[in-house]
Every structure is written in structure tokens, then in C-alpha cells.
Amino acid sequence: MDQGSGEYFVRIGVGSPAKNQYMVLDSGSDIVWVQCQPCTQCYHQSDPVFDPSLSVSFTGVPCGSSVCDRVENSGCHSGRCKYEVMYGDGSYTKGTMAIETLTFGHTMVKNVAIGCGHRNSGMFTAAAGLLGLGGGSMSLVGQLGGQTGGAFSYCLVSRGTDSTGSLEFGRGVLPVGAAWVPLIRNPLTPSFYYIGLSGLGVGGVRVPISEDVFKITELGDGGVVMDTGTAVTRLPSEAYVAFQDAFIAETVSLPRAPAVSIFDTCYDLDGFVTVRVPTISFFLSGGQILTLPARNFLIPVNDKGTFCFAFAPSPSKISIIGNIQQEGIQISFDGANGFVGFGPNIC
């Protein structure tokens, strides 16, 4: 967050000897990649760009390999497997696939397929690349496979605090006492972790929105995705408008402020010591209710006391639960059994 990108970073070692790099934590995509020398087109990152010629464990991936077959949009250039990934915000990375060693703390993980990005552009401020933790076979979780049972757990530290969050892998890290919700698989987009959402609440009262707005259609559109790589939760327009109206109705006593960027519901809280706001709840499938603390939905957008309602309308039918809404809550994925857990720990 300090880097201004709205993303969460993890520090991992790439190559042998390991070069530490900041990687964006992204549960909404699969490919693990870093910017690579020689750089045809690179954005600014805080660490030196990874140089594969200095790593003894770096191996290129030939076109005919099984790794190349599993990469979406793969191609071939001079016998090497090419990849390219386009993200929802227009960012992209293009380069060649490689097999490399990654180091997490004191643990070395060998033979991880990563993208070596020679042409990269977009919103990746300061980070060296992206740690894809999605549901597909090429994500880090997919590649670890049996070693972790598709299980990982993270806690995204709340913005503006000095404590750190965590990212842990393996069945042993799944907590006791979490509220577990079934994951929904959409065969058309296997990278995404979908959950069932039946409705939204403001101040404990359910907002009148049809459940169908949050369902995956027969064509594979819609649905609700958990994504650490998106900051602000997006909702289909009809759900957003009803939700926003309910929140505004409960906050009429607070002075409004002009819209800021994608946020159209903002408040001037300059000079306020405390503010009372209604709770926001997600009604999840199976009867679980996730109620958010105020800092997970009313966020400061400048140093003048302007706070905004951290939701935005989605240009499509899909809903995305972003990292602002996930802050401070331990979130665990049990990929083998198809569940996502909320809590019980906080960070």
C-alpha cells in the first residue's frame, strides 16, 4: 500500500542465488512471473530487474513441453515457449516461460514454471512481478499440488497499520474455527475462486437485491470472485445502486464530499473524532454472514479527511470481492475439498 498501487506484496527469492523481489499477491490469476533482463519494455520496480543469466537454476522451456501446453495463449519463438497475460485493468506481461527455484523464507521450492517478462506494462507499481495463486494448474498453488493439497491461508494487514500480514501454504495452516463456505467452480474460468453470495446487508438489514444478480449464468458470466489482486469490490450496477442507496440512507447525518476517482459516495470527515456508520454484511451461501469492520468499507482517499465508500459498479455481470474488503481477516482456501474459510484470526 505504501507504494501506492493498492496491491499487497510478498517478498520472495527468485533464482539461485536467490534475488529477493516484491511480488503482488494475486488470487485472481495463475501465472507466476517477474520482469526479466533483457527488458524490451519494463515499468519501474523497487528492486533490480531479475537477470536470468546470473541464476544457475534458470532453465528455458521448449515449445513442445507439457508446461508450454498448459499455458494459455502460449506461442513459440526460436524454440522457446512464449506466454502472454492480459489483466482486467489493461495491464499485461509478455515473455518466455522458464523453470526456476523460488525461496519462501527458508524454504526452497525447485522447478517452478515462471514467466520471464520482457515486455510488461500497467499498474504494477514497484513490484517485480506477480505471484499467481489462482485455481488453475499453472498457479503456484496448482504447481505445488500434492505438497500443499491446494491449501493456503493469508491475512492482508489493514492499511495504515505497522503490523504485517501473512501468506502460508499447506494443509497444516488451515485454521480451526473458521466459517467455511463452498467454492464454486466455473469451468470457463478455472483461475477464479467463486463463492456463493445471496445478498448484501446495511446496518443488519438485507438490501432488496435479487439473488440471481450474483449467480453464474449458463454461459459462464456473472458470479462472485474472491480476488486479492483487485483493491475495490465491484458489483453489477443494479446491485451496486441498491446497496449504495441503502448506505446513503443510513449516513444522512454525515457531510458529503465530491466524488474521488471511481468512488461516487464520499464524505467530509475532517475534524470528526469518531463517526458512527452502519455495518456492511455479505450474506454467503450456507447461511454464513461476513460482517465487515468500518475500515474495510469506508476508506481515506486523501489527507484532508475525505473518506469514500469502497465499492464500485462493475462494467460486467461479475462481482469481485477485492482486497480492501478482505483486510484484517484470515482467509483460507482448501482447494482439494472446495471450501474457503473466513477467520477466526485477525491481523
C-alpha positions as MATLAB code, in Angstrom:
seq = 'MDQGSGEYFVRIGVGSPAKNQYMVLDSGSDIVWVQCQPCTQCYHQSDPVFDPSLSVSFTGVPCGSSVCDRVENSGCHSGRCKYEVMYGDGSYTKGTMAIETLTFGHTMVKNVAIGCGHRNSGMFTAAAGLLGLGGGSMSLVGQLGGQTGGAFSYCLVSRGTDSTGSLEFGRGVLPVGAAWVPLIRNPLTPSFYYIGLSGLGVGGVRVPISEDVFKITELGDGGVVMDTGTAVTRLPSEAYVAFQDAFIAETVSLPRAPAVSIFDTCYDLDGFVTVRVPTISFFLSGGQILTLPARNFLIPVNDKGTFCFAFAPSPSKISIIGNIQQEGIQISFDGANGFVGFGPNIC';
ca = [
       0.000    0.000    0.000;
       2.898    2.349    0.767;
       3.890    2.012   -2.886;
       0.558    3.468   -3.975;
      -0.589    0.570   -6.109;
      -3.418   -0.679   -3.898;
      -1.853   -4.146   -4.027;
      -0.369   -6.400   -1.368;
       3.230   -7.539   -1.794;
       5.110  -10.608   -0.581;
       8.903  -10.819   -0.528;
      10.269  -13.976   -2.130;
      13.611  -15.094   -3.541;
      13.889  -15.811   -7.272;
      16.708  -17.891   -8.777;
      19.970  -19.307   -7.414;
      21.492  -17.494   -5.680;
      18.111  -16.091   -4.621;
      17.389  -12.472   -5.503;
      14.680  -11.034   -3.258;
      11.769   -9.484   -5.138;
       8.457   -7.883   -4.172;
       5.641   -9.847   -5.793;
       1.971   -8.873   -5.976;
      -0.249  -11.374   -4.186;
      -2.912  -12.318   -6.749;
      -5.541  -14.978   -6.100;
      -7.323  -13.947   -9.312;
      -4.735  -15.173  -11.845;
      -2.442  -18.131  -12.409;
       0.901  -17.282  -13.968;
       3.831  -16.516  -11.651;
       6.102  -14.013  -13.409;
       8.873  -11.491  -12.875;
      10.279   -8.731  -15.050;
      13.390  -10.082  -16.771;
      16.542   -8.799  -18.399;
      16.952   -8.019  -21.222;
      13.991   -5.657  -20.823;
      12.379   -4.526  -24.055;
       9.683   -2.708  -22.082;
       9.614   -2.621  -18.281;
       7.884   -0.428  -15.709;
       9.779    0.906  -12.676;
      10.248   -1.571   -9.830;
      11.912   -1.064   -6.440;
      14.425   -3.951   -6.775;
      16.891   -4.508   -9.636;
      15.213   -6.343  -12.546;
      15.869  -10.097  -12.401;
      18.739  -11.207  -14.637;
      18.335  -14.894  -15.602;
      21.957  -15.105  -16.804;
      23.061  -14.775  -13.152;
      20.909  -17.701  -11.910;
      22.312  -21.235  -12.147;
      18.843  -22.783  -11.704;
      17.196  -20.916  -14.597;
      16.148  -23.190  -17.478;
      14.193  -22.168  -20.558;
      11.061  -24.122  -21.511;
      10.992  -25.638  -25.020;
       7.856  -25.244  -27.131;
       6.876  -28.907  -27.164;
       6.965  -29.378  -23.386;
       3.973  -30.240  -21.190;
       4.488  -26.925  -19.335;
       4.019  -24.998  -22.561;
       0.843  -26.985  -23.315;
      -0.672  -25.839  -20.015;
      -0.011  -22.134  -20.620;
      -2.953  -20.218  -22.072;
      -2.073  -18.099  -25.130;
       1.303  -19.825  -25.428;
       3.366  -19.485  -28.579;
       6.782  -20.331  -29.916;
       9.804  -18.168  -30.641;
      13.216  -19.606  -31.560;
      12.223  -22.907  -29.946;
      11.264  -21.226  -26.660;
       7.797  -21.261  -25.093;
       6.237  -17.799  -25.165;
       3.467  -16.585  -22.851;
       1.326  -13.505  -22.546;
      -1.196  -12.490  -19.908;
      -3.650   -9.612  -20.155;
      -5.292   -8.411  -16.926;
      -8.706   -6.844  -16.426;
      -7.289   -3.336  -15.960;
      -5.398   -3.412  -19.278;
      -2.040   -4.343  -17.719;
      -0.073   -7.104  -19.427;
       3.097   -9.183  -19.330;
       4.750  -10.938  -22.289;
       7.882  -13.048  -22.405;
       9.180  -16.606  -22.248;
       8.431  -19.431  -19.814;
      11.191  -20.829  -17.616;
      11.750  -23.337  -14.818;
      13.222  -21.693  -11.741;
      13.751  -22.029   -7.984;
      11.708  -19.811   -5.662;
      12.560  -19.240   -2.000;
       9.891  -18.526    0.628;
      11.564  -17.605    3.905;
      13.932  -20.538    4.476;
      12.072  -22.921    2.150;
      13.331  -23.502   -1.403;
      10.821  -24.693   -3.971;
      12.514  -26.068   -7.072;
      11.183  -26.499  -10.602;
       8.501  -23.824  -10.554;
       7.321  -22.715  -14.009;
       7.510  -18.914  -14.118;
       7.129  -16.272  -16.775;
      10.213  -14.250  -17.606;
       8.593  -10.976  -18.676;
      10.496   -8.938  -21.267;
       7.532   -6.683  -22.153;
       5.397   -5.567  -19.208;
       3.085   -2.640  -18.792;
       0.383   -1.400  -16.454;
      -0.480   -0.855  -12.842;
       2.296   -2.912  -11.237;
       3.891   -0.009   -9.338;
       7.152   -1.026   -7.598;
       6.587   -4.808   -7.607;
       8.903   -7.075   -9.625;
       6.052   -9.256  -10.809;
       3.095  -11.276   -9.737;
       2.566  -14.391   -7.618;
      -0.424  -16.106   -9.212;
      -2.396  -18.065   -6.605;
      -5.488  -18.791   -8.717;
      -7.287  -22.096   -9.162;
      -5.619  -23.190  -12.423;
      -2.803  -25.695  -12.905;
      -0.140  -23.059  -13.664;
      -0.620  -21.032  -10.460;
       1.837  -21.556   -7.623;
      -0.873  -23.439   -5.704;
      -1.622  -25.599   -8.761;
       2.059  -26.361   -9.294;
       2.647  -27.249   -5.631;
      -0.248  -29.698   -5.975;
       0.105  -32.641   -3.602;
       2.731  -30.884   -1.488;
       0.117  -28.473   -0.136;
      -3.185  -30.144   -1.033;
      -4.289  -26.941   -2.749;
      -4.373  -25.278    0.665;
      -3.164  -21.812    1.555;
      -4.086  -19.093    4.001;
      -3.426  -15.363    4.070;
      -4.153  -12.353    6.220;
      -3.948   -8.981    4.474;
      -2.792   -6.439    7.022;
      -5.071   -3.418    7.431;
      -3.929   -0.288    5.639;
      -2.240    2.326    7.771;
      -1.021   -0.087   10.469;
       2.565   -1.147   11.096;
       1.881   -4.847   11.628;
       2.479   -7.369    8.861;
       0.169   -9.889    7.275;
       0.966  -13.462    6.328;
       0.826  -15.953    3.478;
       1.159  -19.648    4.354;
       0.890  -22.857    2.340;
      -0.137  -26.415    3.224;
      -3.000  -28.237    4.894;
      -1.390  -27.680    8.296;
      -2.105  -23.940    8.143;
      -5.876  -24.302    7.757;
      -7.327  -22.852   10.974;
      -9.777  -24.404   13.389;
     -12.875  -22.308   13.952;
     -13.162  -20.637   10.541;
     -16.542  -20.065    8.891;
     -16.328  -22.315    5.802;
     -18.185  -21.560    2.574;
     -18.221  -23.803   -0.529;
     -16.123  -22.719   -3.513;
     -17.996  -22.756   -6.805;
     -16.174  -23.921   -9.936;
     -16.777  -22.223  -13.265;
     -15.213  -24.450  -15.962;
     -14.943  -21.453  -18.318;
     -12.653  -19.564  -15.907;
     -10.825  -22.140  -13.756;
      -8.434  -19.497  -12.376;
     -11.151  -17.770  -10.359;
     -12.309  -18.687   -6.852;
     -16.077  -18.181   -6.905;
     -18.213  -18.153   -3.770;
     -21.960  -18.133   -3.324;
     -23.347  -14.739   -2.308;
     -27.046  -14.470   -1.633;
     -27.223  -10.822   -0.655;
     -25.822   -7.682    0.952;
     -26.715   -6.022    4.241;
     -26.503   -2.449    5.514;
     -26.918   -1.897    9.245;
     -28.002   -5.509    9.682;
     -30.871   -5.114    7.198;
     -30.803   -7.044    3.970;
     -30.861   -4.830    0.869;
     -33.604   -5.820   -1.618;
     -31.472   -7.338   -4.421;
     -32.395  -10.462   -6.382;
     -30.093  -13.417   -5.635;
     -29.891  -14.062   -9.385;
     -27.657  -10.986   -9.760;
     -24.852  -12.929   -8.027;
     -25.257  -16.294   -9.783;
     -23.082  -17.700  -12.576;
     -25.178  -17.887  -15.759;
     -25.309  -20.901  -18.087;
     -22.909  -19.014  -20.367;
     -20.400  -18.692  -17.503;
     -20.975  -14.957  -16.943;
     -21.536  -13.366  -13.555;
     -20.774  -14.968  -10.222;
     -18.783  -13.647   -7.262;
     -14.987  -13.926   -7.284;
     -12.562  -13.520   -4.364;
      -9.546  -11.608   -5.683;
      -6.585  -10.230   -3.718;
      -5.274   -8.568   -6.884;
      -8.275   -6.204   -7.105;
      -8.465   -3.457   -4.482;
     -12.079   -2.266   -4.634;
     -15.072   -4.599   -4.575;
     -17.109   -4.420   -7.796;
     -20.792   -5.204   -8.003;
     -23.151   -5.380  -11.007;
     -24.780   -1.978  -11.447;
     -28.269   -2.931  -10.241;
     -26.845   -4.434   -7.027;
     -24.460   -1.515   -6.515;
     -27.133    1.152   -6.868;
     -29.476   -0.518   -4.352;
     -26.565   -1.121   -1.945;
     -25.279    2.451   -2.285;
     -28.775    3.899   -1.780;
     -29.205    1.886    1.429;
     -25.830    3.082    2.748;
     -26.529    6.735    1.884;
     -29.939    6.499    3.616;
     -28.176    5.356    6.818;
     -25.496    8.096    6.697;
     -27.582   11.220    6.016;
     -26.124   12.907    9.117;
     -22.582   12.838    7.685;
     -21.397   15.702    5.428;
     -20.895   14.572    1.829;
     -17.807   15.280   -0.284;
     -17.328   15.285   -4.086;
     -16.610   12.002   -5.883;
     -12.977   10.856   -5.998;
     -11.707    8.676   -8.867;
     -14.000    5.602   -9.104;
     -15.711    6.405   -5.783;
     -19.021    8.260   -6.094;
     -20.071    8.122   -2.421;
     -17.660   10.189   -0.313;
     -17.818   12.043    2.990;
     -16.003   15.006    4.505;
     -14.966   13.703    7.932;
     -12.324   16.368    8.592;
     -12.439   17.292   12.267;
     -14.509   14.273   13.335;
     -13.006   12.293   16.224;
     -15.422    9.367   15.923;
     -18.063    8.568   13.339;
     -20.963    6.132   13.552;
     -21.607    4.201   10.353;
     -23.861    1.217    9.654;
     -22.259   -2.225    9.376;
     -21.866   -3.840    5.969;
     -22.528   -7.574    5.616;
     -22.108  -10.209    2.923;
     -24.772  -12.941    3.159;
     -22.922  -16.053    1.994;
     -24.265  -19.387    0.789;
     -24.924  -21.868    3.589;
     -26.173  -19.159    5.925;
     -22.805  -17.664    6.914;
     -22.720  -13.872    7.311;
     -19.476  -11.931    6.943;
     -19.768   -8.550    8.669;
     -17.048   -6.044    7.875;
     -15.391   -3.547   10.221;
     -15.801    0.095    9.159;
     -12.218    0.399    7.871;
     -12.999   -2.309    5.293;
     -15.594   -0.190    3.525;
     -15.071    3.487    4.400;
     -11.535    4.383    3.435;
      -9.423    7.571    3.486;
      -8.624    8.814   -0.022;
      -6.536   11.890    0.861;
      -5.074   13.641    3.891;
      -7.917   16.181    4.037;
     -10.360   13.937    5.854;
     -12.214   12.659    2.794;
     -13.453    9.078    3.190;
     -15.204    7.099    0.462;
     -17.484    4.057    0.303;
     -15.056    1.473   -1.105;
     -17.314   -0.208   -3.642;
     -17.820    0.471   -7.332;
     -20.145   -0.684  -10.099;
     -18.851   -3.484  -12.322;
     -18.869   -2.978  -16.090;
     -19.953   -6.636  -16.445;
     -22.171   -9.141  -14.613;
     -19.273  -10.377  -12.484;
     -18.863   -9.353   -8.838;
     -15.348   -9.151   -7.374;
     -14.631   -9.081   -3.635;
     -11.430   -7.036   -3.503;
      -8.581   -6.774   -1.021;
      -9.957   -3.743    0.874;
     -12.932   -5.838    1.937;
     -10.667   -8.794    2.837;
      -8.355   -6.743    5.081;
      -7.515   -7.986    8.542;
      -9.474  -11.250    8.199;
      -7.660  -14.592    7.923;
      -8.824  -16.130    4.641;
      -8.082  -19.783    3.885;
      -8.536  -21.783    0.697;
      -8.972  -25.540    0.873;
      -8.704  -26.244   -2.846;
      -8.747  -30.049   -2.528;
     -12.115  -30.050   -0.755;
     -13.519  -26.906   -2.373;
     -14.007  -24.516    0.545;
     -12.940  -21.030    1.542;
     -12.793  -20.101    5.225;
     -13.150  -16.732    6.946;
     -11.409  -16.120   10.306;
     -11.057  -16.840   13.110;
      -7.757  -14.939   13.296;
      -7.221  -11.276   12.529;
      -4.076   -9.417   11.532;
];
